Amino acid sequence: VGATAAYTPSSNLTPNTTYTATITTGAKDLSGNALASNYVWNFTTSPQQQQYSVMLSSNPSTGGTTSGSGSFNSGTSVTVTAVPNTGYTFTNWTENGNAVSTNANYQFTLNGNRTLVANFATASSQYTVLLSSNPAAGGTTKGGGSFNSGASVTVTATSNTGYTFTNWTENGNAVSTNANYQFTINGNRTLVANFTAASSQYTVSLSSNPSTGGTTSGGGSFNSGASVTVTATANTGYTFTNWTENGNAVSTNANYQFTINGNRTLVANFASAGPSINLGAAAAFGGFGGSAGLTNQGIFTVVNGDIGTTAASTLVTGFHDTGGNVYTETPLNIGTVNGTINCAPPAPGTAAKFSAAQNALAAATTTYNYLAGLPGGTDPGAGELGGLVLAPGTYTAAAGTFKITSGDLTLDAKNNPNAVWVFQIAQSLTVGKAGQPRSIILVNGAQAKNVFWQVGSAATINGAGGGTMVGTIISFSGVTFSTAGNVTLTTLNGRALSLNASVTLVNTIVNVP
C-alpha cells in the first residue's frame, strides 16, 4: 500500500490522442496473490504548443522602427507596434505583401508564418510648386513655393500688358481655365500658366480660285475674337462654290462669317457656270423615238418619266403607262412607264398627245443644235473616255466618235453643283463592250441633269446589259440599250432622245433627273 509504479513508453506518444492502459491478472502483490481480473483505464495526451515566428521590417529603409518581434504559440493574439523615427509617420501595415491595417498598433492572431512590414513616410514632406509662363514673352505667375503634403494652395496668374490668361496645365495635363487655380498638394507638381496676346491682330487673306475669275472682298486685319463676314463676288461666267480655311472646306455660303481665333487664310473658290442648257418641252421625257417610235424588249423595263414619238401609237411596242394605256405588250415584253406615253393616233394615241410629242421633238432638236454649236473642246483620251476623270467642260471627239470601253468614266464637279459637261460627237457613241458593261460615276457634287451627249448618228449603250449611263443623250439616228435576251438590268440616269430614229430599251431602268 502506498507504492507507486511508473511506465515509460518505448516511443513518444502522439499529441492529442486517446490511449487505453491495461494491468492484467498476471500482476501479483508482495504476498504472491494475483489480481482477480484485469484493470483497464483510458487517458488522452495533451495538444502540442506549435510556435510561429513573426518577422517585422520597416519601409522606407531609411526611417521608421518596429517593435513586437518574437516567437509565439499558435492561436496567440499579438499586438505589433510601429514606432516612427523623427520626421516619419506610420502609414500602413502590409502582411505577406498585402495591405492589412492603417493602425500603428496592429493586432492579429497567429495561424501561420507571417512577415509584417510597417511603412513610414515623411511626416511633413514638402513639395515644390514650379510656376512658369507661356509664351515666354509675356505673363507672370505668383504663388510658387514649397508646401506641406495635403496643403491647399491657390496659385494666381497675373497677366502682363497685352496678355490674357488662358489655362493651367499640371504635369503636362490641362487642369483649369481659371486664373486662380486651387489644388491640394499630394505629390511633386509642375504648374504652367499659359498666356496669349490679348488683342493680337490676325490678317485675313482672300483669294479666288480659279485665278481666271471671281473676286473677293472683306480682307484686312482683325482683333482676336472679332466676328467677320467675308463676301465672295463672282465674275461674269463664274459661280461661287465654297470657302476653304487653312486648307479645309468651311462653308458653301458666299457670305461666310467667322470668328478670329488664330491666323487664317480664307480662299473663295469659283468655277465656270458652264453653258445654260434648257431642254424645254423635252425635259419630262425619259425616252423619245423621233418619228420612228419606241420599243421595249423584256419584262423589267421601267421609265420614271414620260416617253414619246411623233409616230402613230402602233409604233410604240411593249409599254403601258400610268393612265392604263397599253401599247402592244406581250408576255415577254412588258415595260412600265411611270408617266405619259405621248404619240399620234390611233388610240390610245390622241391629238393632244401628238401635239405634246411634236413640242418635245422641237425642243430636243433646238437643244441638239445648241450643243453642236458650242465652241469645241479637247479630246482627252483620243476618242476613249474609259478610265478618265473629267472636270466640267466641253469635250469634242476629234475623230468623230467617243467610246467608254476600257473602264468607267468619272465626272468630278469639284464641289460645284452647277458644273456642266457637254460631249460633242459627230458620229457614234459606244458604251461598254462584249461581256464588260461600263458606267459613268459622278463625284464631288456632279449631277446627272448637267451631263449632255450630242451624238451625230447612233448611241449604243452596254450591249451586253448592265452598267449605269448618266446624262441626256440626244442622238440624230437612234439610241439602243442592251440587247434582246439580256436580263441584267441597265440603268440610265438621264434621257434617251432620238430625233429621227427609234429608241430601243431592253430591261432598262430610266430615271429622269
C-alpha positions as a Python dict, from the first residue, in 0.01 Angstrom:
ca = {
    (1, 'V'): (0, 0, 0),
    (2, 'G'): (130, 345, -88),
    (3, 'A'): (366, 207, -360),
    (4, 'T'): (390, 389, -697),
    (5, 'A'): (460, 226, -1031),
    (6, 'A'): (596, 420, -1333),
    (7, 'Y'): (570, 325, -1702),
    (8, 'T'): (794, 468, -1970),
    (9, 'P'): (675, 413, -2335),
    (10, 'S'): (933, 281, -2578),
    (11, 'S'): (847, 583, -2817),
    (12, 'N'): (681, 927, -2785),
    (13, 'L'): (303, 923, -2769),
    (14, 'T'): (108, 1117, -3030),
    (15, 'P'): (-24, 1455, -2907),
    (16, 'N'): (-398, 1498, -2858),
    (17, 'T'): (-460, 1116, -2882),
    (18, 'T'): (-662, 878, -2653),
    (19, 'Y'): (-481, 563, -2528),
    (20, 'T'): (-604, 252, -2330),
    (21, 'A'): (-392, 107, -2043),
    (22, 'T'): (-444, -247, -1901),
    (23, 'I'): (-299, -429, -1589),
    (24, 'T'): (-362, -798, -1637),
    (25, 'T'): (-422, -1071, -1374),
    (26, 'G'): (-54, -1157, -1414),
    (27, 'A'): (23, -877, -1165),
    (28, 'K'): (68, -1003, -804),
    (29, 'D'): (110, -837, -469),
    (30, 'L'): (408, -888, -243),
    (31, 'S'): (236, -1196, -97),
    (32, 'G'): (202, -1351, -444),
    (33, 'N'): (-169, -1301, -481),
    (34, 'A'): (-284, -1229, -839),
    (35, 'L'): (-546, -970, -943),
    (36, 'A'): (-890, -1113, -954),
    (37, 'S'): (-947, -952, -1304),
    (38, 'N'): (-770, -716, -1550),
    (39, 'Y'): (-770, -343, -1459),
    (40, 'V'): (-839, -111, -1758),
    (41, 'W'): (-840, 274, -1789),
    (42, 'N'): (-811, 543, -2067),
    (43, 'F'): (-614, 873, -2096),
    (44, 'T'): (-561, 1146, -2364),
    (45, 'T'): (-231, 1317, -2447),
    (46, 'S'): (-211, 1700, -2444),
    (47, 'P'): (-208, 1918, -2767),
    (48, 'Q'): (129, 2032, -2893),
    (49, 'Q'): (218, 2406, -2849),
    (50, 'Q'): (339, 2497, -3208),
    (51, 'Q'): (532, 2823, -3229),
    (52, 'Y'): (536, 3074, -3518),
    (53, 'S'): (795, 3338, -3578),
    (54, 'V'): (677, 3695, -3653),
    (55, 'M'): (934, 3888, -3853),
    (56, 'L'): (899, 4266, -3871),
    (57, 'S'): (1072, 4512, -4102),
    (58, 'S'): (1030, 4879, -4190),
    (59, 'N'): (994, 5063, -4521),
    (60, 'P'): (1138, 5301, -4628),
    (61, 'S'): (1462, 5155, -4503),
    (62, 'T'): (1596, 5499, -4422),
    (63, 'G'): (1348, 5567, -4142),
    (64, 'G'): (1099, 5419, -3904),
    (65, 'T'): (1133, 5138, -3649),
    (66, 'T'): (911, 4848, -3545),
    (67, 'S'): (869, 4660, -3218),
    (68, 'G'): (696, 4341, -3112),
    (69, 'S'): (908, 4083, -3290),
    (70, 'G'): (941, 3733, -3139),
    (71, 'S'): (810, 3373, -3135),
    (72, 'F'): (454, 3298, -3033),
    (73, 'N'): (238, 2992, -2989),
    (74, 'S'): (-28, 2909, -3246),
    (75, 'G'): (-353, 3092, -3169),
    (76, 'T'): (-180, 3359, -2968),
    (77, 'S'): (-318, 3711, -3011),
    (78, 'V'): (-30, 3952, -3063),
    (79, 'T'): (-14, 4331, -3097),
    (80, 'V'): (275, 4463, -3303),
    (81, 'T'): (360, 4831, -3268),
    (82, 'A'): (525, 5053, -3526),
    (83, 'V'): (731, 5332, -3372),
    (84, 'P'): (825, 5619, -3607),
    (85, 'N'): (1164, 5783, -3617),
    (86, 'T'): (1188, 6159, -3612),
    (87, 'G'): (1033, 6306, -3926),
    (88, 'Y'): (837, 5994, -4022),
    (89, 'T'): (475, 5895, -3968),
    (90, 'F'): (328, 5549, -3984),
    (91, 'T'): (112, 5492, -4294),
    (92, 'N'): (12, 5123, -4301),
    (93, 'W'): (93, 4757, -4239),
    (94, 'T'): (141, 4501, -4512),
    (95, 'E'): (128, 4133, -4425),
    (96, 'N'): (278, 3877, -4663),
    (97, 'G'): (271, 4153, -4923),
    (98, 'N'): (-95, 4256, -4867),
    (99, 'A'): (-219, 4576, -4701),
    (100, 'V'): (-386, 4477, -4373),
    (101, 'S'): (-406, 4782, -4148),
    (102, 'T'): (-351, 5156, -4126),
    (103, 'N'): (-332, 5136, -3745),
    (104, 'A'): (15, 5178, -3598),
    (105, 'N'): (-76, 4915, -3334),
    (106, 'Y'): (-176, 4619, -3544),
    (107, 'Q'): (-331, 4321, -3365),
    (108, 'F'): (-355, 3978, -3522),
    (109, 'T'): (-388, 3609, -3432),
    (110, 'L'): (-109, 3375, -3529),
    (111, 'N'): (-208, 3095, -3764),
    (112, 'G'): (98, 3065, -3981),
    (113, 'N'): (436, 3221, -4058),
    (114, 'R'): (389, 3591, -4135),
    (115, 'T'): (606, 3880, -4242),
    (116, 'L'): (474, 4218, -4130),
    (117, 'V'): (604, 4538, -4282),
    (118, 'A'): (538, 4878, -4124),
    (119, 'N'): (550, 5157, -4382),
    (120, 'F'): (653, 5509, -4297),
    (121, 'A'): (650, 5840, -4484),
    (122, 'T'): (797, 6182, -4416),
    (123, 'A'): (575, 6347, -4159),
    (124, 'S'): (567, 6693, -4318),
    (125, 'S'): (726, 6634, -4656),
    (126, 'Q'): (736, 6949, -4862),
    (127, 'Y'): (660, 6961, -5232),
    (128, 'T'): (775, 7236, -5463),
    (129, 'V'): (528, 7401, -5697),
    (130, 'L'): (709, 7538, -6003),
    (131, 'L'): (530, 7808, -6199),
    (132, 'S'): (623, 7928, -6545),
    (133, 'S'): (453, 8122, -6823),
    (134, 'N'): (397, 8050, -7189),
    (135, 'P'): (461, 8223, -7420),
    (136, 'A'): (790, 8328, -7266),
    (137, 'A'): (742, 8679, -7396),
    (138, 'G'): (462, 8762, -7154),
    (139, 'G'): (264, 8671, -6847),
    (140, 'T'): (366, 8632, -6485),
    (141, 'T'): (259, 8396, -6208),
    (142, 'K'): (265, 8418, -5834),
    (143, 'G'): (209, 8168, -5555),
    (144, 'G'): (508, 7945, -5615),
    (145, 'G'): (697, 7792, -5324),
    (146, 'S'): (722, 7483, -5106),
    (147, 'F'): (414, 7340, -4939),
    (148, 'N'): (349, 7053, -4697),
    (149, 'S'): (176, 6743, -4823),
    (150, 'G'): (-202, 6796, -4807),
    (151, 'A'): (-178, 7172, -4811),
    (152, 'S'): (-448, 7353, -5010),
    (153, 'V'): (-292, 7620, -5230),
    (154, 'T'): (-433, 7886, -5463),
    (155, 'V'): (-200, 7998, -5738),
    (156, 'T'): (-282, 8320, -5921),
    (157, 'A'): (-183, 8405, -6276),
    (158, 'T'): (-126, 8774, -6338),
    (159, 'S'): (-109, 8892, -6697),
    (160, 'N'): (142, 9134, -6839),
    (161, 'T'): (19, 9419, -7055),
    (162, 'G'): (-128, 9282, -7374),
    (163, 'Y'): (-165, 8923, -7249),
    (164, 'T'): (-461, 8730, -7115),
    (165, 'F'): (-459, 8411, -6910),
    (166, 'T'): (-585, 8106, -7098),
    (167, 'N'): (-532, 7795, -6884),
    (168, 'W'): (-327, 7594, -6634),
    (169, 'T'): (-150, 7272, -6717),
    (170, 'E'): (-34, 7039, -6440),
    (171, 'N'): (231, 6778, -6512),
    (172, 'G'): (152, 6833, -6880),
    (173, 'N'): (-226, 6794, -6846),
    (174, 'A'): (-487, 7069, -6875),
    (175, 'V'): (-645, 7122, -6532),
    (176, 'S'): (-812, 7465, -6523),
    (177, 'T'): (-907, 7769, -6729),
    (178, 'N'): (-944, 7976, -6411),
    (179, 'A'): (-664, 8227, -6349),
    (180, 'N'): (-692, 8149, -5976),
    (181, 'Y'): (-627, 7776, -5975),
    (182, 'Q'): (-673, 7595, -5640),
    (183, 'F'): (-536, 7248, -5576),
    (184, 'T'): (-428, 7017, -5294),
    (185, 'I'): (-64, 6913, -5275),
    (186, 'N'): (-23, 6535, -5295),
    (187, 'G'): (298, 6495, -5491),
    (188, 'N'): (557, 6680, -5693),
    (189, 'R'): (379, 6902, -5944),
    (190, 'T'): (474, 7142, -6217),
    (191, 'L'): (208, 7402, -6288),
    (192, 'V'): (225, 7612, -6603),
    (193, 'A'): (15, 7923, -6659),
    (194, 'N'): (-39, 7994, -7027),
    (195, 'F'): (-91, 8340, -7171),
    (196, 'T'): (-183, 8473, -7513),
    (197, 'A'): (-185, 8817, -7664),
    (198, 'A'): (-499, 8997, -7550),
    (199, 'S'): (-585, 9174, -7874),
    (200, 'S'): (-349, 9025, -8127),
    (201, 'Q'): (-447, 9111, -8482),
    (202, 'Y'): (-485, 8843, -8745),
    (203, 'T'): (-476, 8903, -9118),
    (204, 'V'): (-744, 8750, -9335),
    (205, 'S'): (-607, 8691, -9683),
    (206, 'L'): (-866, 8641, -9952),
    (207, 'S'): (-804, 8493, -10293),
    (208, 'S'): (-1010, 8336, -10569),
    (209, 'N'): (-982, 8003, -10747),
    (210, 'P'): (-968, 7954, -11037),
    (211, 'S'): (-747, 8260, -11086),
    (212, 'T'): (-918, 8342, -11414),
    (213, 'G'): (-1240, 8451, -11249),
    (214, 'G'): (-1414, 8561, -10934),
    (215, 'T'): (-1341, 8843, -10691),
    (216, 'T'): (-1349, 8859, -10313),
    (217, 'S'): (-1395, 9139, -10066),
    (218, 'G'): (-1356, 9171, -9689),
    (219, 'G'): (-983, 9128, -9638),
    (220, 'G'): (-797, 9311, -9363),
    (221, 'S'): (-659, 9283, -9010),
    (222, 'F'): (-889, 9197, -8722),
    (223, 'N'): (-853, 9159, -8345),
    (224, 'S'): (-870, 8817, -8185),
    (225, 'G'): (-1233, 8729, -8117),
    (226, 'A'): (-1367, 8963, -8383),
    (227, 'S'): (-1660, 8832, -8585),
    (228, 'V'): (-1604, 8897, -8954),
    (229, 'T'): (-1816, 8841, -9263),
    (230, 'V'): (-1621, 8789, -9584),
    (231, 'T'): (-1806, 8814, -9913),
    (232, 'A'): (-1721, 8635, -10234),
    (233, 'T'): (-1837, 8803, -10554),
    (234, 'A'): (-1839, 8609, -10879),
    (235, 'N'): (-1719, 8747, -11210),
    (236, 'T'): (-1927, 8701, -11524),
    (237, 'G'): (-1949, 8334, -11613),
    (238, 'Y'): (-1838, 8206, -11273),
    (239, 'T'): (-2033, 8085, -10972),
    (240, 'F'): (-1917, 8073, -10611),
    (241, 'T'): (-1865, 7718, -10482),
    (242, 'N'): (-1712, 7725, -10133),
    (243, 'W'): (-1470, 7874, -9881),
    (244, 'T'): (-1164, 7687, -9766),
    (245, 'E'): (-993, 7793, -9444),
    (246, 'N'): (-635, 7690, -9382),
    (247, 'G'): (-688, 7426, -9648),
    (248, 'N'): (-1015, 7287, -9509),
    (249, 'A'): (-1365, 7334, -9651),
    (250, 'V'): (-1567, 7553, -9414),
    (251, 'S'): (-1865, 7699, -9599),
    (252, 'T'): (-2062, 7696, -9922),
    (253, 'N'): (-2217, 8032, -9836),
    (254, 'A'): (-2087, 8328, -10039),
    (255, 'N'): (-2122, 8541, -9725),
    (256, 'Y'): (-1904, 8346, -9484),
    (257, 'Q'): (-1900, 8463, -9122),
    (258, 'F'): (-1630, 8350, -8881),
    (259, 'T'): (-1467, 8445, -8553),
    (260, 'I'): (-1097, 8528, -8546),
    (261, 'N'): (-906, 8300, -8309),
    (262, 'G'): (-584, 8233, -8494),
    (263, 'N'): (-401, 8303, -8815),
    (264, 'R'): (-626, 8206, -9103),
    (265, 'T'): (-614, 8205, -9477),
    (266, 'L'): (-951, 8208, -9648),
    (267, 'V'): (-989, 8112, -10012),
    (268, 'A'): (-1305, 8172, -10214),
    (269, 'N'): (-1340, 7915, -10489),
    (270, 'F'): (-1516, 7988, -10816),
    (271, 'A'): (-1594, 7768, -11110),
    (272, 'S'): (-1727, 7832, -11453),
    (273, 'A'): (-2103, 7829, -11454),
    (274, 'G'): (-2095, 7644, -11786),
    (275, 'P'): (-2339, 7688, -12072),
    (276, 'S'): (-2705, 7743, -11996),
    (277, 'I'): (-2894, 7443, -12138),
    (278, 'N'): (-3271, 7439, -12137),
    (279, 'L'): (-3445, 7123, -12260),
    (280, 'G'): (-3785, 7293, -12255),
    (281, 'A'): (-4071, 7065, -12353),
    (282, 'A'): (-3834, 6765, -12381),
    (283, 'A'): (-3729, 6778, -12014),
    (284, 'A'): (-4001, 6540, -11889),
    (285, 'F'): (-3917, 6264, -12137),
    (286, 'G'): (-3705, 5964, -12039),
    (287, 'G'): (-3724, 5830, -12396),
    (288, 'F'): (-3819, 5981, -12728),
    (289, 'G'): (-3818, 5796, -13059),
    (290, 'G'): (-3835, 6084, -13309),
    (291, 'S'): (-4075, 5994, -13586),
    (292, 'A'): (-3985, 5623, -13568),
    (293, 'G'): (-4129, 5502, -13236),
    (294, 'L'): (-4004, 5323, -12923),
    (295, 'T'): (-3957, 4953, -12848),
    (296, 'N'): (-3923, 4764, -12522),
    (297, 'Q'): (-3792, 4408, -12510),
    (298, 'G'): (-3810, 4240, -12169),
    (299, 'I'): (-4030, 4249, -11862),
    (300, 'F'): (-3810, 4457, -11630),
    (301, 'T'): (-3803, 4790, -11813),
    (302, 'V'): (-3921, 5087, -11605),
    (303, 'V'): (-3919, 5450, -11721),
    (304, 'N'): (-3962, 5702, -11439),
    (305, 'G'): (-4084, 5984, -11665),
    (306, 'D'): (-4268, 6028, -11994),
    (307, 'I'): (-4186, 5868, -12331),
    (308, 'G'): (-4300, 5970, -12676),
    (309, 'T'): (-4277, 5977, -13055),
    (310, 'T'): (-4441, 6176, -13331),
    (311, 'A'): (-4523, 5844, -13497),
    (312, 'A'): (-4852, 5661, -13465),
    (313, 'S'): (-4929, 5465, -13149),
    (314, 'T'): (-4873, 5139, -13335),
    (315, 'L'): (-4500, 5214, -13338),
    (316, 'V'): (-4486, 5213, -12957),
    (317, 'T'): (-4447, 4847, -12855),
    (318, 'G'): (-4407, 4674, -12521),
    (319, 'F'): (-4518, 4958, -12289),
    (320, 'H'): (-4804, 5066, -12064),
    (321, 'D'): (-4842, 5397, -11876),
    (322, 'T'): (-4998, 5522, -11553),
    (323, 'G'): (-5316, 5614, -11742),
    (324, 'G'): (-5390, 5247, -11802),
    (325, 'N'): (-5295, 5270, -12171),
    (326, 'V'): (-5127, 4959, -12312),
    (327, 'Y'): (-4914, 4969, -12626),
    (328, 'T'): (-4868, 4630, -12792),
    (329, 'E'): (-4743, 4442, -12484),
    (330, 'T'): (-4676, 4066, -12494),
    (331, 'P'): (-4597, 3827, -12208),
    (332, 'L'): (-4225, 3871, -12286),
    (333, 'N'): (-4232, 4247, -12348),
    (334, 'I'): (-4384, 4447, -12064),
    (335, 'G'): (-4246, 4793, -11991),
    (336, 'T'): (-4375, 5024, -11718),
    (337, 'V'): (-4390, 5399, -11785),
    (338, 'N'): (-4446, 5598, -11465),
    (339, 'G'): (-4572, 5892, -11669),
    (340, 'T'): (-4748, 5950, -12001),
    (341, 'I'): (-4688, 5792, -12343),
    (342, 'N'): (-4727, 6073, -12598),
    (343, 'C'): (-4787, 5972, -12962),
    (344, 'A'): (-5018, 6023, -13257),
    (345, 'P'): (-5350, 5839, -13307),
    (346, 'P'): (-5492, 5580, -13336),
    (347, 'A'): (-5591, 5525, -12975),
    (348, 'P'): (-5454, 5522, -12721),
    (349, 'G'): (-5268, 5798, -12908),
    (350, 'T'): (-5459, 6126, -12925),
    (351, 'A'): (-5430, 6463, -13091),
    (352, 'A'): (-5325, 6619, -12760),
    (353, 'K'): (-5056, 6357, -12706),
    (354, 'F'): (-4935, 6405, -13062),
    (355, 'S'): (-4907, 6779, -13001),
    (356, 'A'): (-4703, 6717, -12682),
    (357, 'A'): (-4474, 6487, -12880),
    (358, 'Q'): (-4426, 6748, -13153),
    (359, 'N'): (-4331, 7011, -12892),
    (360, 'A'): (-4082, 6770, -12730),
    (361, 'L'): (-3920, 6692, -13067),
    (362, 'A'): (-3886, 7062, -13148),
    (363, 'A'): (-3725, 7131, -12808),
    (364, 'A'): (-3488, 6835, -12839),
    (365, 'T'): (-3387, 6950, -13189),
    (366, 'T'): (-3315, 7302, -13061),
    (367, 'T'): (-3101, 7166, -12780),
    (368, 'Y'): (-2915, 6933, -13017),
    (369, 'N'): (-2825, 7223, -13244),
    (370, 'Y'): (-2720, 7439, -12947),
    (371, 'L'): (-2489, 7167, -12812),
    (372, 'A'): (-2336, 7103, -13153),
    (373, 'G'): (-2275, 7477, -13197),
    (374, 'L'): (-2083, 7534, -12873),
    (375, 'P'): (-1709, 7610, -12908),
    (376, 'G'): (-1527, 7281, -12940),
    (377, 'G'): (-1323, 7134, -12657),
    (378, 'T'): (-1045, 6881, -12614),
    (379, 'D'): (-1042, 6507, -12678),
    (380, 'P'): (-864, 6392, -12361),
    (381, 'G'): (-848, 6023, -12448),
    (382, 'A'): (-817, 6029, -12827),
    (383, 'G'): (-1173, 5900, -12852),
    (384, 'E'): (-1157, 5665, -12548),
    (385, 'L'): (-1308, 5814, -12232),
    (386, 'G'): (-1291, 5496, -12022),
    (387, 'G'): (-1073, 5527, -11711),
    (388, 'L'): (-1062, 5908, -11723),
    (389, 'V'): (-1162, 6161, -11456),
    (390, 'L'): (-1301, 6471, -11625),
    (391, 'A'): (-1363, 6817, -11484),
    (392, 'P'): (-1661, 7022, -11605),
    (393, 'G'): (-1630, 7150, -11963),
    (394, 'T'): (-1693, 7078, -12329),
    (395, 'Y'): (-1525, 6774, -12484),
    (396, 'T'): (-1519, 6715, -12860),
    (397, 'A'): (-1446, 6381, -13031),
    (398, 'A'): (-1154, 6462, -13264),
    (399, 'A'): (-1221, 6162, -13491),
    (400, 'G'): (-1598, 6187, -13460),
    (401, 'T'): (-1654, 5902, -13209),
    (402, 'F'): (-1637, 5862, -12834),
    (403, 'K'): (-1613, 5525, -12655),
    (404, 'I'): (-1630, 5428, -12289),
    (405, 'T'): (-1495, 5074, -12312),
    (406, 'S'): (-1159, 5047, -12133),
    (407, 'G'): (-1302, 5139, -11791),
    (408, 'D'): (-1560, 5357, -11619),
    (409, 'L'): (-1571, 5735, -11674),
    (410, 'T'): (-1567, 5962, -11367),
    (411, 'L'): (-1707, 6316, -11376),
    (412, 'D'): (-1571, 6538, -11096),
    (413, 'A'): (-1770, 6857, -11023),
    (414, 'K'): (-1506, 6984, -10776),
    (415, 'N'): (-1783, 7076, -10532),
    (416, 'N'): (-1967, 7290, -10788),
    (417, 'P'): (-2330, 7173, -10803),
    (418, 'N'): (-2380, 7373, -11126),
    (419, 'A'): (-2092, 7206, -11312),
    (420, 'V'): (-2185, 7114, -11673),
    (421, 'W'): (-2035, 6857, -11913),
    (422, 'V'): (-2103, 6863, -12287),
    (423, 'F'): (-1978, 6585, -12515),
    (424, 'Q'): (-1984, 6674, -12885),
    (425, 'I'): (-1981, 6360, -13104),
    (426, 'A'): (-2013, 6400, -13480),
    (427, 'Q'): (-2071, 6029, -13533),
    (428, 'S'): (-2131, 5747, -13281),
    (429, 'L'): (-2118, 5692, -12903),
    (430, 'T'): (-2042, 5342, -12772),
    (431, 'V'): (-2051, 5247, -12402),
    (432, 'G'): (-1929, 4905, -12286),
    (433, 'K'): (-1808, 4606, -12484),
    (434, 'A'): (-1883, 4235, -12503),
    (435, 'G'): (-1923, 4097, -12151),
    (436, 'Q'): (-1796, 4423, -11995),
    (437, 'P'): (-2058, 4689, -11917),
    (438, 'R'): (-1924, 5032, -11826),
    (439, 'S'): (-2060, 5306, -11604),
    (440, 'I'): (-2032, 5679, -11551),
    (441, 'I'): (-1950, 5779, -11192),
    (442, 'L'): (-2044, 6122, -11052),
    (443, 'V'): (-1830, 6268, -10771),
    (444, 'N'): (-1797, 6588, -10567),
    (445, 'G'): (-2140, 6727, -10644),
    (446, 'A'): (-2173, 6623, -11009),
    (447, 'Q'): (-2536, 6585, -11118),
    (448, 'A'): (-2689, 6377, -11396),
    (449, 'K'): (-2908, 6669, -11506),
    (450, 'N'): (-2593, 6862, -11605),
    (451, 'V'): (-2441, 6599, -11840),
    (452, 'F'): (-2522, 6614, -12215),
    (453, 'W'): (-2426, 6388, -12507),
    (454, 'Q'): (-2480, 6528, -12860),
    (455, 'V'): (-2448, 6228, -13095),
    (456, 'G'): (-2437, 6277, -13474),
    (457, 'S'): (-2551, 5924, -13560),
    (458, 'A'): (-2645, 5647, -13311),
    (459, 'A'): (-2566, 5567, -12949),
    (460, 'T'): (-2521, 5207, -12829),
    (461, 'I'): (-2520, 5165, -12451),
    (462, 'N'): (-2391, 4845, -12286),
    (463, 'G'): (-2497, 4592, -12546),
    (464, 'A'): (-2423, 4309, -12301),
    (465, 'G'): (-2655, 4459, -12038),
    (466, 'G'): (-2567, 4607, -11700),
    (467, 'G'): (-2385, 4928, -11608),
    (468, 'T'): (-2509, 5279, -11537),
    (469, 'M'): (-2522, 5550, -11805),
    (470, 'V'): (-2556, 5913, -11699),
    (471, 'G'): (-2684, 6224, -11876),
    (472, 'T'): (-2915, 6335, -12153),
    (473, 'I'): (-2836, 6163, -12484),
    (474, 'I'): (-2968, 6349, -12789),
    (475, 'S'): (-2887, 6147, -13100),
    (476, 'F'): (-2965, 6211, -13463),
    (477, 'S'): (-3022, 5846, -13553),
    (478, 'G'): (-3138, 5640, -13253),
    (479, 'V'): (-3036, 5503, -12913),
    (480, 'T'): (-3018, 5136, -12809),
    (481, 'F'): (-2980, 4999, -12457),
    (482, 'S'): (-2865, 4638, -12406),
    (483, 'T'): (-2959, 4356, -12646),
    (484, 'A'): (-3270, 4138, -12669),
    (485, 'G'): (-3244, 3839, -12440),
    (486, 'N'): (-3029, 4008, -12172),
    (487, 'V'): (-3199, 4010, -11832),
    (488, 'T'): (-2924, 4203, -11649),
    (489, 'L'): (-3064, 4548, -11579),
    (490, 'T'): (-2909, 4850, -11747),
    (491, 'T'): (-2966, 5190, -11583),
    (492, 'L'): (-2991, 5537, -11740),
    (493, 'N'): (-2994, 5832, -11502),
    (494, 'G'): (-3091, 6079, -11771),
    (495, 'R'): (-3277, 6073, -12104),
    (496, 'A'): (-3254, 5887, -12437),
    (497, 'L'): (-3384, 6128, -12703),
    (498, 'S'): (-3359, 6049, -13073),
    (499, 'L'): (-3454, 6299, -13342),
    (500, 'N'): (-3506, 6073, -13644),
    (501, 'A'): (-3484, 5707, -13542),
    (502, 'S'): (-3627, 5476, -13278),
    (503, 'V'): (-3519, 5418, -12919),
    (504, 'T'): (-3491, 5058, -12800),
    (505, 'L'): (-3484, 4960, -12433),
    (506, 'V'): (-3407, 4607, -12313),
    (507, 'N'): (-3467, 4555, -11939),
    (508, 'T'): (-3364, 4915, -11877),
    (509, 'I'): (-3434, 5143, -11581),
    (510, 'V'): (-3462, 5510, -11682),
    (511, 'N'): (-3461, 5780, -11413),
    (512, 'V'): (-3533, 6128, -11549),
    (513, 'P'): (-3325, 6379, -11343),
}
